[in-house]
């Protein structure tokens, strides 16, 4: 017969951290019938007294992630005085780090939630960038933080995804003499546009290798030097009309090109830690 156990999860925030820790711990005891009750946004008031008294009546275990020193002391003292099993999840770790670094903790609630927000902002930027890759959605230019332009093999897509990982919403558009320019591009703030280019010999090598990888003849219009030069000339004409900065990606890593863009367009504040 399974043993019943009530676990009260207390937090001065939303309580997800404490609940995850509690579930991770008690899942190791499958023979116990454990009921979790979460009490978020705990303050030192009548609600706290009520929760503590209920825990006493139910002989519940208390786990908490309270950062307020005053509320922690209230909970810990009550549990000790009334024989309640409790576990203070954060403060032993905070105390150890404080001793080790000789720094006082902020004791500010909700900091992890702020980190979570950065994560979800990054996911949102990534979804936007995928939706607006390769000129799929010209209407997205207006919402983009950055619009990348370039002929084929100028690293538009991998660069877009790398920047999206920095919470930057990127749209990119392939250029070519036979492709049309969406009207929406001319309405975009020029400060948000970057043109990408590459050296002829690098493009020739990359494109030939690409055709061979596909099992195709490397000597095609796509990898013809005269045609590539036409594409480069066309893209340079567009960049001149837009008066946008141009970056040559030849012999540059994605990280290097991204760093240049972030510096030129003052995107450094978008970076994740």
PDB file of C-alpha atoms in Angstrom:
ATOM      1  CA  UNK A   1       0.000   0.000   0.000  1.00  0.00           C
ATOM      2  CA  UNK A   2       1.374   3.372  -1.017  1.00  0.00           C
ATOM      3  CA  UNK A   3       2.188   5.958   1.625  1.00  0.00           C
ATOM      4  CA  UNK A   4       0.404   9.298   1.176  1.00  0.00           C
ATOM      5  CA  UNK A   5       2.407  12.490   1.445  1.00  0.00           C
ATOM      6  CA  UNK A   6       1.476  16.144   1.024  1.00  0.00           C
ATOM      7  CA  UNK A   7       4.183  18.441  -0.281  1.00  0.00           C
ATOM      8  CA  UNK A   8       3.664  22.198  -0.012  1.00  0.00           C
ATOM      9  CA  UNK A   9       5.726  24.197  -2.499  1.00  0.00           C
ATOM     10  CA  UNK A  10       6.185  27.835  -1.448  1.00  0.00           C
ATOM     11  CA  UNK A  11       7.652  30.666  -3.516  1.00  0.00           C
ATOM     12  CA  UNK A  12       7.724  34.446  -3.558  1.00  0.00           C
ATOM     13  CA  UNK A  13       7.518  34.180  -7.366  1.00  0.00           C
ATOM     14  CA  UNK A  14       5.504  31.882  -9.615  1.00  0.00           C
ATOM     15  CA  UNK A  15       6.930  28.789  -7.923  1.00  0.00           C
ATOM     16  CA  UNK A  16       7.954  26.802 -10.988  1.00  0.00           C
ATOM     17  CA  UNK A  17      11.551  26.308  -9.823  1.00  0.00           C
ATOM     18  CA  UNK A  18      10.503  24.911  -6.446  1.00  0.00           C
ATOM     19  CA  UNK A  19       7.860  22.684  -8.047  1.00  0.00           C
ATOM     20  CA  UNK A  20      10.340  21.233 -10.546  1.00  0.00           C
ATOM     21  CA  UNK A  21      12.841  20.479  -7.794  1.00  0.00           C
ATOM     22  CA  UNK A  22      10.132  18.878  -5.669  1.00  0.00           C
ATOM     23  CA  UNK A  23       8.915  16.678  -8.519  1.00  0.00           C
ATOM     24  CA  UNK A  24      12.476  15.728  -9.478  1.00  0.00           C
ATOM     25  CA  UNK A  25      13.172  14.636  -5.888  1.00  0.00           C
ATOM     26  CA  UNK A  26       9.987  12.743  -5.139  1.00  0.00           C
ATOM     27  CA  UNK A  27       9.832  10.939  -8.478  1.00  0.00           C
ATOM     28  CA  UNK A  28      12.661   8.841  -7.029  1.00  0.00           C
ATOM     29  CA  UNK A  29      10.108   7.348  -4.612  1.00  0.00           C
ATOM     30  CA  UNK A  30       7.489   5.724  -6.854  1.00  0.00           C
ATOM     31  CA  UNK A  31       5.920   3.821  -3.949  1.00  0.00           C
ATOM     32  CA  UNK A  32       4.749   7.095  -2.398  1.00  0.00           C
ATOM     33  CA  UNK A  33       1.481   8.759  -3.353  1.00  0.00           C
ATOM     34  CA  UNK A  34       2.665  12.361  -3.378  1.00  0.00           C
ATOM     35  CA  UNK A  35       0.345  15.370  -3.725  1.00  0.00           C
ATOM     36  CA  UNK A  36       1.972  18.677  -4.620  1.00  0.00           C
ATOM     37  CA  UNK A  37       0.305  21.978  -3.717  1.00  0.00           C
ATOM     38  CA  UNK A  38       1.943  25.151  -4.989  1.00  0.00           C
ATOM     39  CA  UNK A  39       1.652  28.447  -3.096  1.00  0.00           C
ATOM     40  CA  UNK A  40       3.130  31.240  -5.259  1.00  0.00           C
ATOM     41  CA  UNK A  41       3.751  34.906  -4.414  1.00  0.00           C
ATOM     42  CA  UNK A  42       4.152  34.274  -0.692  1.00  0.00           C
ATOM     43  CA  UNK A  43       4.451  37.349   1.531  1.00  0.00           C
ATOM     44  CA  UNK A  44       4.817  37.734   5.288  1.00  0.00           C
ATOM     45  CA  UNK A  45       1.113  38.095   6.012  1.00  0.00           C
ATOM     46  CA  UNK A  46      -1.964  36.123   7.024  1.00  0.00           C
ATOM     47  CA  UNK A  47      -1.675  33.937   3.901  1.00  0.00           C
ATOM     48  CA  UNK A  48       1.715  32.652   5.054  1.00  0.00           C
ATOM     49  CA  UNK A  49       0.394  31.876   8.542  1.00  0.00           C
ATOM     50  CA  UNK A  50      -2.546  30.023   7.029  1.00  0.00           C
ATOM     51  CA  UNK A  51      -0.303  27.920   4.760  1.00  0.00           C
ATOM     52  CA  UNK A  52       2.057  27.053   7.614  1.00  0.00           C
ATOM     53  CA  UNK A  53      -0.799  26.043   9.917  1.00  0.00           C
ATOM     54  CA  UNK A  54      -2.332  23.914   7.160  1.00  0.00           C
ATOM     55  CA  UNK A  55       1.035  22.211   6.639  1.00  0.00           C
ATOM     56  CA  UNK A  56       1.140  21.488  10.372  1.00  0.00           C
ATOM     57  CA  UNK A  57      -2.379  19.970  10.327  1.00  0.00           C
ATOM     58  CA  UNK A  58      -1.660  17.824   7.247  1.00  0.00           C
ATOM     59  CA  UNK A  59       1.854  16.865   8.374  1.00  0.00           C
ATOM     60  CA  UNK A  60       3.004  18.136   4.997  1.00  0.00           C
ATOM     61  CA  UNK A  61       6.582  18.549   3.822  1.00  0.00           C
ATOM     62  CA  UNK A  62       7.478  22.131   2.871  1.00  0.00           C
ATOM     63  CA  UNK A  63       9.877  23.003   0.067  1.00  0.00           C
ATOM     64  CA  UNK A  64      10.476  26.661  -0.712  1.00  0.00           C
ATOM     65  CA  UNK A  65      12.487  29.026  -2.884  1.00  0.00           C
ATOM     66  CA  UNK A  66      11.912  32.198  -0.862  1.00  0.00           C
ATOM     67  CA  UNK A  67      14.734  34.722  -1.286  1.00  0.00           C
ATOM     68  CA  UNK A  68      13.518  37.177   1.369  1.00  0.00           C
ATOM     69  CA  UNK A  69      15.635  36.608   4.476  1.00  0.00           C
ATOM     70  CA  UNK A  70      12.795  37.694   6.776  1.00  0.00           C
ATOM     71  CA  UNK A  71      10.204  35.345   5.262  1.00  0.00           C
ATOM     72  CA  UNK A  72      12.741  32.479   5.192  1.00  0.00           C
ATOM     73  CA  UNK A  73      13.401  32.893   8.905  1.00  0.00           C
ATOM     74  CA  UNK A  74       9.660  32.895   9.633  1.00  0.00           C
ATOM     75  CA  UNK A  75       9.109  29.670   7.662  1.00  0.00           C
ATOM     76  CA  UNK A  76      12.186  27.907   9.022  1.00  0.00           C
ATOM     77  CA  UNK A  77      11.451  28.829  12.660  1.00  0.00           C
ATOM     78  CA  UNK A  78       7.803  27.749  12.375  1.00  0.00           C
ATOM     79  CA  UNK A  79       8.795  24.407  10.863  1.00  0.00           C
ATOM     80  CA  UNK A  80      11.438  23.779  13.533  1.00  0.00           C
ATOM     81  CA  UNK A  81       9.054  24.703  16.376  1.00  0.00           C
ATOM     82  CA  UNK A  82       6.281  22.473  15.042  1.00  0.00           C
ATOM     83  CA  UNK A  83       8.263  19.463  13.824  1.00  0.00           C
ATOM     84  CA  UNK A  84       7.520  20.084  10.146  1.00  0.00           C
ATOM     85  CA  UNK A  85       9.944  18.590   7.639  1.00  0.00           C
ATOM     86  CA  UNK A  86      11.100  21.401   5.370  1.00  0.00           C
ATOM     87  CA  UNK A  87      13.773  22.169   2.820  1.00  0.00           C
ATOM     88  CA  UNK A  88      15.055  25.634   1.939  1.00  0.00           C
ATOM     89  CA  UNK A  89      16.162  25.108  -1.685  1.00  0.00           C
ATOM     90  CA  UNK A  90      17.943  28.338  -2.568  1.00  0.00           C
ATOM     91  CA  UNK A  91      19.414  29.895   0.555  1.00  0.00           C
ATOM     92  CA  UNK A  92      22.044  27.261   1.436  1.00  0.00           C
ATOM     93  CA  UNK A  93      23.440  27.696  -2.095  1.00  0.00           C
ATOM     94  CA  UNK A  94      23.162  31.493  -1.920  1.00  0.00           C
ATOM     95  CA  UNK A  95      24.932  31.472   1.461  1.00  0.00           C
ATOM     96  CA  UNK A  96      27.760  29.333   0.152  1.00  0.00           C
ATOM     97  CA  UNK A  97      28.275  31.552  -2.901  1.00  0.00           C
ATOM     98  CA  UNK A  98      28.141  34.654  -0.717  1.00  0.00           C
ATOM     99  CA  UNK A  99      30.916  33.296   1.516  1.00  0.00           C
ATOM    100  CA  UNK A 100      32.960  32.183  -1.449  1.00  0.00           C
ATOM    101  CA  UNK A 101      32.718  35.482  -3.371  1.00  0.00           C
ATOM    102  CA  UNK A 102      32.538  37.845  -0.363  1.00  0.00           C
ATOM    103  CA  UNK A 103      29.514  39.483  -1.970  1.00  0.00           C
ATOM    104  CA  UNK A 104      26.029  40.067  -0.640  1.00  0.00           C
ATOM    105  CA  UNK A 105      23.200  38.523  -2.701  1.00  0.00           C
ATOM    106  CA  UNK A 106      20.582  40.791  -4.263  1.00  0.00           C
ATOM    107  CA  UNK A 107      17.733  38.855  -2.653  1.00  0.00           C
ATOM    108  CA  UNK A 108      15.511  40.068  -5.453  1.00  0.00           C
ATOM    109  CA  UNK A 109      12.689  37.774  -6.462  1.00  0.00           C
ATOM    110  CA  UNK A 110      11.833  36.987 -10.069  1.00  0.00           C
ATOM    111  CA  UNK A 111      15.359  37.101 -11.511  1.00  0.00           C
ATOM    112  CA  UNK A 112      15.030  33.598 -12.967  1.00  0.00           C
ATOM    113  CA  UNK A 113      11.776  34.672 -14.591  1.00  0.00           C
ATOM    114  CA  UNK A 114      13.685  37.504 -16.279  1.00  0.00           C
ATOM    115  CA  UNK A 115      16.153  34.927 -17.655  1.00  0.00           C
ATOM    116  CA  UNK A 116      13.209  32.846 -18.875  1.00  0.00           C
ATOM    117  CA  UNK A 117      11.865  35.938 -20.664  1.00  0.00           C
ATOM    118  CA  UNK A 118      15.167  36.271 -22.541  1.00  0.00           C
ATOM    119  CA  UNK A 119      14.852  32.629 -23.560  1.00  0.00           C
ATOM    120  CA  UNK A 120      11.325  33.101 -24.907  1.00  0.00           C
ATOM    121  CA  UNK A 121      12.395  36.303 -26.694  1.00  0.00           C
ATOM    122  CA  UNK A 122      15.102  34.271 -28.400  1.00  0.00           C
ATOM    123  CA  UNK A 123      12.588  31.595 -29.443  1.00  0.00           C
ATOM    124  CA  UNK A 124      10.309  34.322 -30.821  1.00  0.00           C
ATOM    125  CA  UNK A 125      13.198  35.842 -32.793  1.00  0.00           C
ATOM    126  CA  UNK A 126      14.132  32.405 -34.140  1.00  0.00           C
ATOM    127  CA  UNK A 127      10.559  31.689 -35.281  1.00  0.00           C
ATOM    128  CA  UNK A 128      10.348  35.095 -36.958  1.00  0.00           C
ATOM    129  CA  UNK A 129      13.652  34.566 -38.741  1.00  0.00           C
ATOM    130  CA  UNK A 130      12.673  31.132 -40.066  1.00  0.00           C
ATOM    131  CA  UNK A 131       9.339  32.507 -41.321  1.00  0.00           C
ATOM    132  CA  UNK A 132      11.116  35.391 -43.033  1.00  0.00           C
ATOM    133  CA  UNK A 133      14.003  33.420 -44.533  1.00  0.00           C
ATOM    134  CA  UNK A 134      14.901  33.684 -48.220  1.00  0.00           C
ATOM    135  CA  UNK A 135      12.327  36.386 -49.023  1.00  0.00           C
ATOM    136  CA  UNK A 136       9.364  34.170 -48.087  1.00  0.00           C
ATOM    137  CA  UNK A 137       7.451  36.971 -46.400  1.00  0.00           C
ATOM    138  CA  UNK A 138       8.255  40.519 -47.606  1.00  0.00           C
ATOM    139  CA  UNK A 139       5.541  41.909 -45.305  1.00  0.00           C
ATOM    140  CA  UNK A 140       7.795  40.891 -42.417  1.00  0.00           C
ATOM    141  CA  UNK A 141      10.438  43.447 -43.441  1.00  0.00           C
ATOM    142  CA  UNK A 142       8.587  46.147 -41.505  1.00  0.00           C
ATOM    143  CA  UNK A 143       8.701  44.115 -38.272  1.00  0.00           C
ATOM    144  CA  UNK A 144      12.296  42.934 -38.643  1.00  0.00           C
ATOM    145  CA  UNK A 145      15.112  44.321 -36.522  1.00  0.00           C
ATOM    146  CA  UNK A 146      17.434  43.620 -39.436  1.00  0.00           C
ATOM    147  CA  UNK A 147      17.064  42.876 -43.151  1.00  0.00           C
ATOM    148  CA  UNK A 148      19.956  41.044 -44.826  1.00  0.00           C
ATOM    149  CA  UNK A 149      20.397  41.173 -48.600  1.00  0.00           C
ATOM    150  CA  UNK A 150      22.741  39.159 -50.772  1.00  0.00           C
ATOM    151  CA  UNK A 151      23.207  36.934 -53.781  1.00  0.00           C
ATOM    152  CA  UNK A 152      23.373  33.166 -53.377  1.00  0.00           C
ATOM    153  CA  UNK A 153      26.199  31.851 -51.132  1.00  0.00           C
ATOM    154  CA  UNK A 154      26.721  34.998 -49.058  1.00  0.00           C
ATOM    155  CA  UNK A 155      25.720  33.242 -45.808  1.00  0.00           C
ATOM    156  CA  UNK A 156      22.328  34.948 -45.460  1.00  0.00           C
ATOM    157  CA  UNK A 157      20.477  32.079 -43.770  1.00  0.00           C
ATOM    158  CA  UNK A 158      23.143  30.825 -41.318  1.00  0.00           C
ATOM    159  CA  UNK A 159      23.928  34.428 -40.394  1.00  0.00           C
ATOM    160  CA  UNK A 160      20.231  35.171 -39.866  1.00  0.00           C
ATOM    161  CA  UNK A 161      19.831  32.185 -37.549  1.00  0.00           C
ATOM    162  CA  UNK A 162      22.972  33.070 -35.600  1.00  0.00           C
ATOM    163  CA  UNK A 163      21.677  36.611 -35.034  1.00  0.00           C
ATOM    164  CA  UNK A 164      18.229  35.296 -34.115  1.00  0.00           C
ATOM    165  CA  UNK A 165      19.957  33.391 -31.323  1.00  0.00           C
ATOM    166  CA  UNK A 166      20.939  36.860 -30.048  1.00  0.00           C
ATOM    167  CA  UNK A 167      17.240  37.845 -29.895  1.00  0.00           C
ATOM    168  CA  UNK A 168      17.428  39.776 -33.179  1.00  0.00           C
ATOM    169  CA  UNK A 169      14.507  39.321 -35.584  1.00  0.00           C
ATOM    170  CA  UNK A 170      16.039  38.941 -39.042  1.00  0.00           C
ATOM    171  CA  UNK A 171      14.513  38.826 -42.506  1.00  0.00           C
ATOM    172  CA  UNK A 172      16.679  38.063 -45.509  1.00  0.00           C
ATOM    173  CA  UNK A 173      16.209  38.480 -49.228  1.00  0.00           C
ATOM    174  CA  UNK A 174      18.132  36.822 -52.078  1.00  0.00           C
ATOM    175  CA  UNK A 175      19.200  39.151 -54.882  1.00  0.00           C
ATOM    176  CA  UNK A 176      19.777  38.421 -58.552  1.00  0.00           C
ATOM    177  CA  UNK A 177      19.356  40.064 -61.958  1.00  0.00           C
ATOM    178  CA  UNK A 178      16.377  37.809 -62.698  1.00  0.00           C
ATOM    179  CA  UNK A 179      14.624  38.286 -59.359  1.00  0.00           C
ATOM    180  CA  UNK A 180      12.266  41.141 -58.532  1.00  0.00           C
ATOM    181  CA  UNK A 181      12.680  43.385 -55.506  1.00  0.00           C
ATOM    182  CA  UNK A 182       9.570  43.434 -53.272  1.00  0.00           C
ATOM    183  CA  UNK A 183       8.085  46.911 -52.889  1.00  0.00           C
ATOM    184  CA  UNK A 184       8.197  46.540 -49.104  1.00  0.00           C
ATOM    185  CA  UNK A 185      12.005  46.717 -49.135  1.00  0.00           C
ATOM    186  CA  UNK A 186      12.040  50.368 -50.204  1.00  0.00           C
ATOM    187  CA  UNK A 187       9.947  51.304 -47.157  1.00  0.00           C
ATOM    188  CA  UNK A 188      12.350  49.750 -44.644  1.00  0.00           C
ATOM    189  CA  UNK A 189      14.486  52.074 -42.535  1.00  0.00           C
ATOM    190  CA  UNK A 190      17.880  52.034 -44.268  1.00  0.00           C
ATOM    191  CA  UNK A 191      19.574  51.767 -40.864  1.00  0.00           C
ATOM    192  CA  UNK A 192      18.103  48.266 -40.548  1.00  0.00           C
ATOM    193  CA  UNK A 193      19.448  46.971 -43.879  1.00  0.00           C
ATOM    194  CA  UNK A 194      22.808  45.283 -44.484  1.00  0.00           C
ATOM    195  CA  UNK A 195      24.084  44.103 -47.844  1.00  0.00           C
ATOM    196  CA  UNK A 196      26.270  40.998 -48.031  1.00  0.00           C
ATOM    197  CA  UNK A 197      28.787  40.301 -50.744  1.00  0.00           C
ATOM    198  CA  UNK A 198      31.586  37.839 -51.457  1.00  0.00           C
ATOM    199  CA  UNK A 199      34.734  37.529 -53.583  1.00  0.00           C
ATOM    200  CA  UNK A 200      34.419  36.081 -57.064  1.00  0.00           C
ATOM    201  CA  UNK A 201      36.941  33.269 -56.508  1.00  0.00           C
ATOM    202  CA  UNK A 202      35.255  32.250 -53.245  1.00  0.00           C
ATOM    203  CA  UNK A 203      31.788  32.206 -54.821  1.00  0.00           C
ATOM    204  CA  UNK A 204      33.059  30.230 -57.795  1.00  0.00           C
ATOM    205  CA  UNK A 205      34.615  27.587 -55.546  1.00  0.00           C
ATOM    206  CA  UNK A 206      31.590  27.316 -53.219  1.00  0.00           C
ATOM    207  CA  UNK A 207      29.073  27.066 -56.049  1.00  0.00           C
ATOM    208  CA  UNK A 208      31.029  24.443 -57.942  1.00  0.00           C
ATOM    209  CA  UNK A 209      31.383  22.360 -54.795  1.00  0.00           C
ATOM    210  CA  UNK A 210      27.669  22.715 -54.165  1.00  0.00           C
ATOM    211  CA  UNK A 211      26.804  21.373 -57.623  1.00  0.00           C
ATOM    212  CA  UNK A 212      29.216  18.438 -57.200  1.00  0.00           C
ATOM    213  CA  UNK A 213      27.666  17.648 -53.787  1.00  0.00           C
ATOM    214  CA  UNK A 214      24.286  17.391 -55.511  1.00  0.00           C
ATOM    215  CA  UNK A 215      25.754  15.045 -58.112  1.00  0.00           C
ATOM    216  CA  UNK A 216      25.379  17.650 -60.862  1.00  0.00           C
ATOM    217  CA  UNK A 217      27.673  19.093 -63.517  1.00  0.00           C
ATOM    218  CA  UNK A 218      29.741  21.860 -61.838  1.00  0.00           C
ATOM    219  CA  UNK A 219      29.942  23.811 -65.111  1.00  0.00           C
ATOM    220  CA  UNK A 220      26.541  25.529 -65.076  1.00  0.00           C
ATOM    221  CA  UNK A 221      25.210  29.079 -65.291  1.00  0.00           C
ATOM    222  CA  UNK A 222      25.041  29.070 -61.484  1.00  0.00           C
ATOM    223  CA  UNK A 223      28.802  28.547 -61.254  1.00  0.00           C
ATOM    224  CA  UNK A 224      29.842  30.539 -64.323  1.00  0.00           C
ATOM    225  CA  UNK A 225      32.223  33.405 -63.526  1.00  0.00           C
ATOM    226  CA  UNK A 226      30.588  35.835 -65.960  1.00  0.00           C
ATOM    227  CA  UNK A 227      27.138  35.171 -64.498  1.00  0.00           C
ATOM    228  CA  UNK A 228      28.436  35.504 -60.953  1.00  0.00           C
ATOM    229  CA  UNK A 229      29.973  38.861 -61.855  1.00  0.00           C
ATOM    230  CA  UNK A 230      26.583  40.005 -63.188  1.00  0.00           C
ATOM    231  CA  UNK A 231      25.008  39.037 -59.854  1.00  0.00           C
ATOM    232  CA  UNK A 232      27.697  40.896 -57.907  1.00  0.00           C
ATOM    233  CA  UNK A 233      27.273  44.001 -60.062  1.00  0.00           C
ATOM    234  CA  UNK A 234      23.493  43.868 -59.680  1.00  0.00           C
ATOM    235  CA  UNK A 235      23.649  43.521 -55.903  1.00  0.00           C
ATOM    236  CA  UNK A 236      26.104  46.429 -55.676  1.00  0.00           C
ATOM    237  CA  UNK A 237      23.663  48.587 -57.672  1.00  0.00           C
ATOM    238  CA  UNK A 238      20.909  47.753 -55.178  1.00  0.00           C
ATOM    239  CA  UNK A 239      23.184  48.541 -52.244  1.00  0.00           C
ATOM    240  CA  UNK A 240      24.101  51.896 -53.818  1.00  0.00           C
ATOM    241  CA  UNK A 241      20.421  52.767 -54.224  1.00  0.00           C
ATOM    242  CA  UNK A 242      19.665  51.811 -50.630  1.00  0.00           C
ATOM    243  CA  UNK A 243      22.846  53.454 -49.322  1.00  0.00           C
ATOM    244  CA  UNK A 244      23.166  50.563 -46.869  1.00  0.00           C
ATOM    245  CA  UNK A 245      26.362  49.213 -45.310  1.00  0.00           C
ATOM    246  CA  UNK A 246      27.961  46.336 -47.222  1.00  0.00           C
ATOM    247  CA  UNK A 247      29.963  43.517 -45.651  1.00  0.00           C
ATOM    248  CA  UNK A 248      32.191  41.145 -47.583  1.00  0.00           C
ATOM    249  CA  UNK A 249      31.824  37.707 -45.979  1.00  0.00           C
ATOM    250  CA  UNK A 250      34.808  36.178 -47.794  1.00  0.00           C
ATOM    251  CA  UNK A 251      37.155  34.468 -45.350  1.00  0.00           C
ATOM    252  CA  UNK A 252      34.984  35.562 -42.428  1.00  0.00           C
ATOM    253  CA  UNK A 253      33.266  33.231 -40.010  1.00  0.00           C
ATOM    254  CA  UNK A 254      29.565  33.670 -39.239  1.00  0.00           C
ATOM    255  CA  UNK A 255      30.546  34.905 -35.777  1.00  0.00           C
ATOM    256  CA  UNK A 256      32.883  37.568 -37.219  1.00  0.00           C
ATOM    257  CA  UNK A 257      30.292  38.852 -39.676  1.00  0.00           C
ATOM    258  CA  UNK A 258      27.633  38.905 -36.958  1.00  0.00           C
ATOM    259  CA  UNK A 259      29.928  40.884 -34.663  1.00  0.00           C
ATOM    260  CA  UNK A 260      30.498  43.478 -37.400  1.00  0.00           C
ATOM    261  CA  UNK A 261      26.753  43.800 -38.011  1.00  0.00           C
ATOM    262  CA  UNK A 262      25.958  44.101 -34.315  1.00  0.00           C
ATOM    263  CA  UNK A 263      28.558  46.824 -33.911  1.00  0.00           C
ATOM    264  CA  UNK A 264      27.529  48.749 -37.033  1.00  0.00           C
ATOM    265  CA  UNK A 265      23.835  48.655 -36.163  1.00  0.00           C
ATOM    266  CA  UNK A 266      24.318  49.010 -32.389  1.00  0.00           C
ATOM    267  CA  UNK A 267      22.729  45.622 -31.617  1.00  0.00           C
ATOM    268  CA  UNK A 268      25.067  44.824 -28.695  1.00  0.00           C
ATOM    269  CA  UNK A 269      22.225  45.194 -26.195  1.00  0.00           C
ATOM    270  CA  UNK A 270      20.430  42.272 -27.842  1.00  0.00           C
ATOM    271  CA  UNK A 271      23.097  39.752 -26.887  1.00  0.00           C
ATOM    272  CA  UNK A 272      22.289  36.952 -24.478  1.00  0.00           C
ATOM    273  CA  UNK A 273      24.595  36.305 -21.608  1.00  0.00           C
TER     274      UNK A 273
END
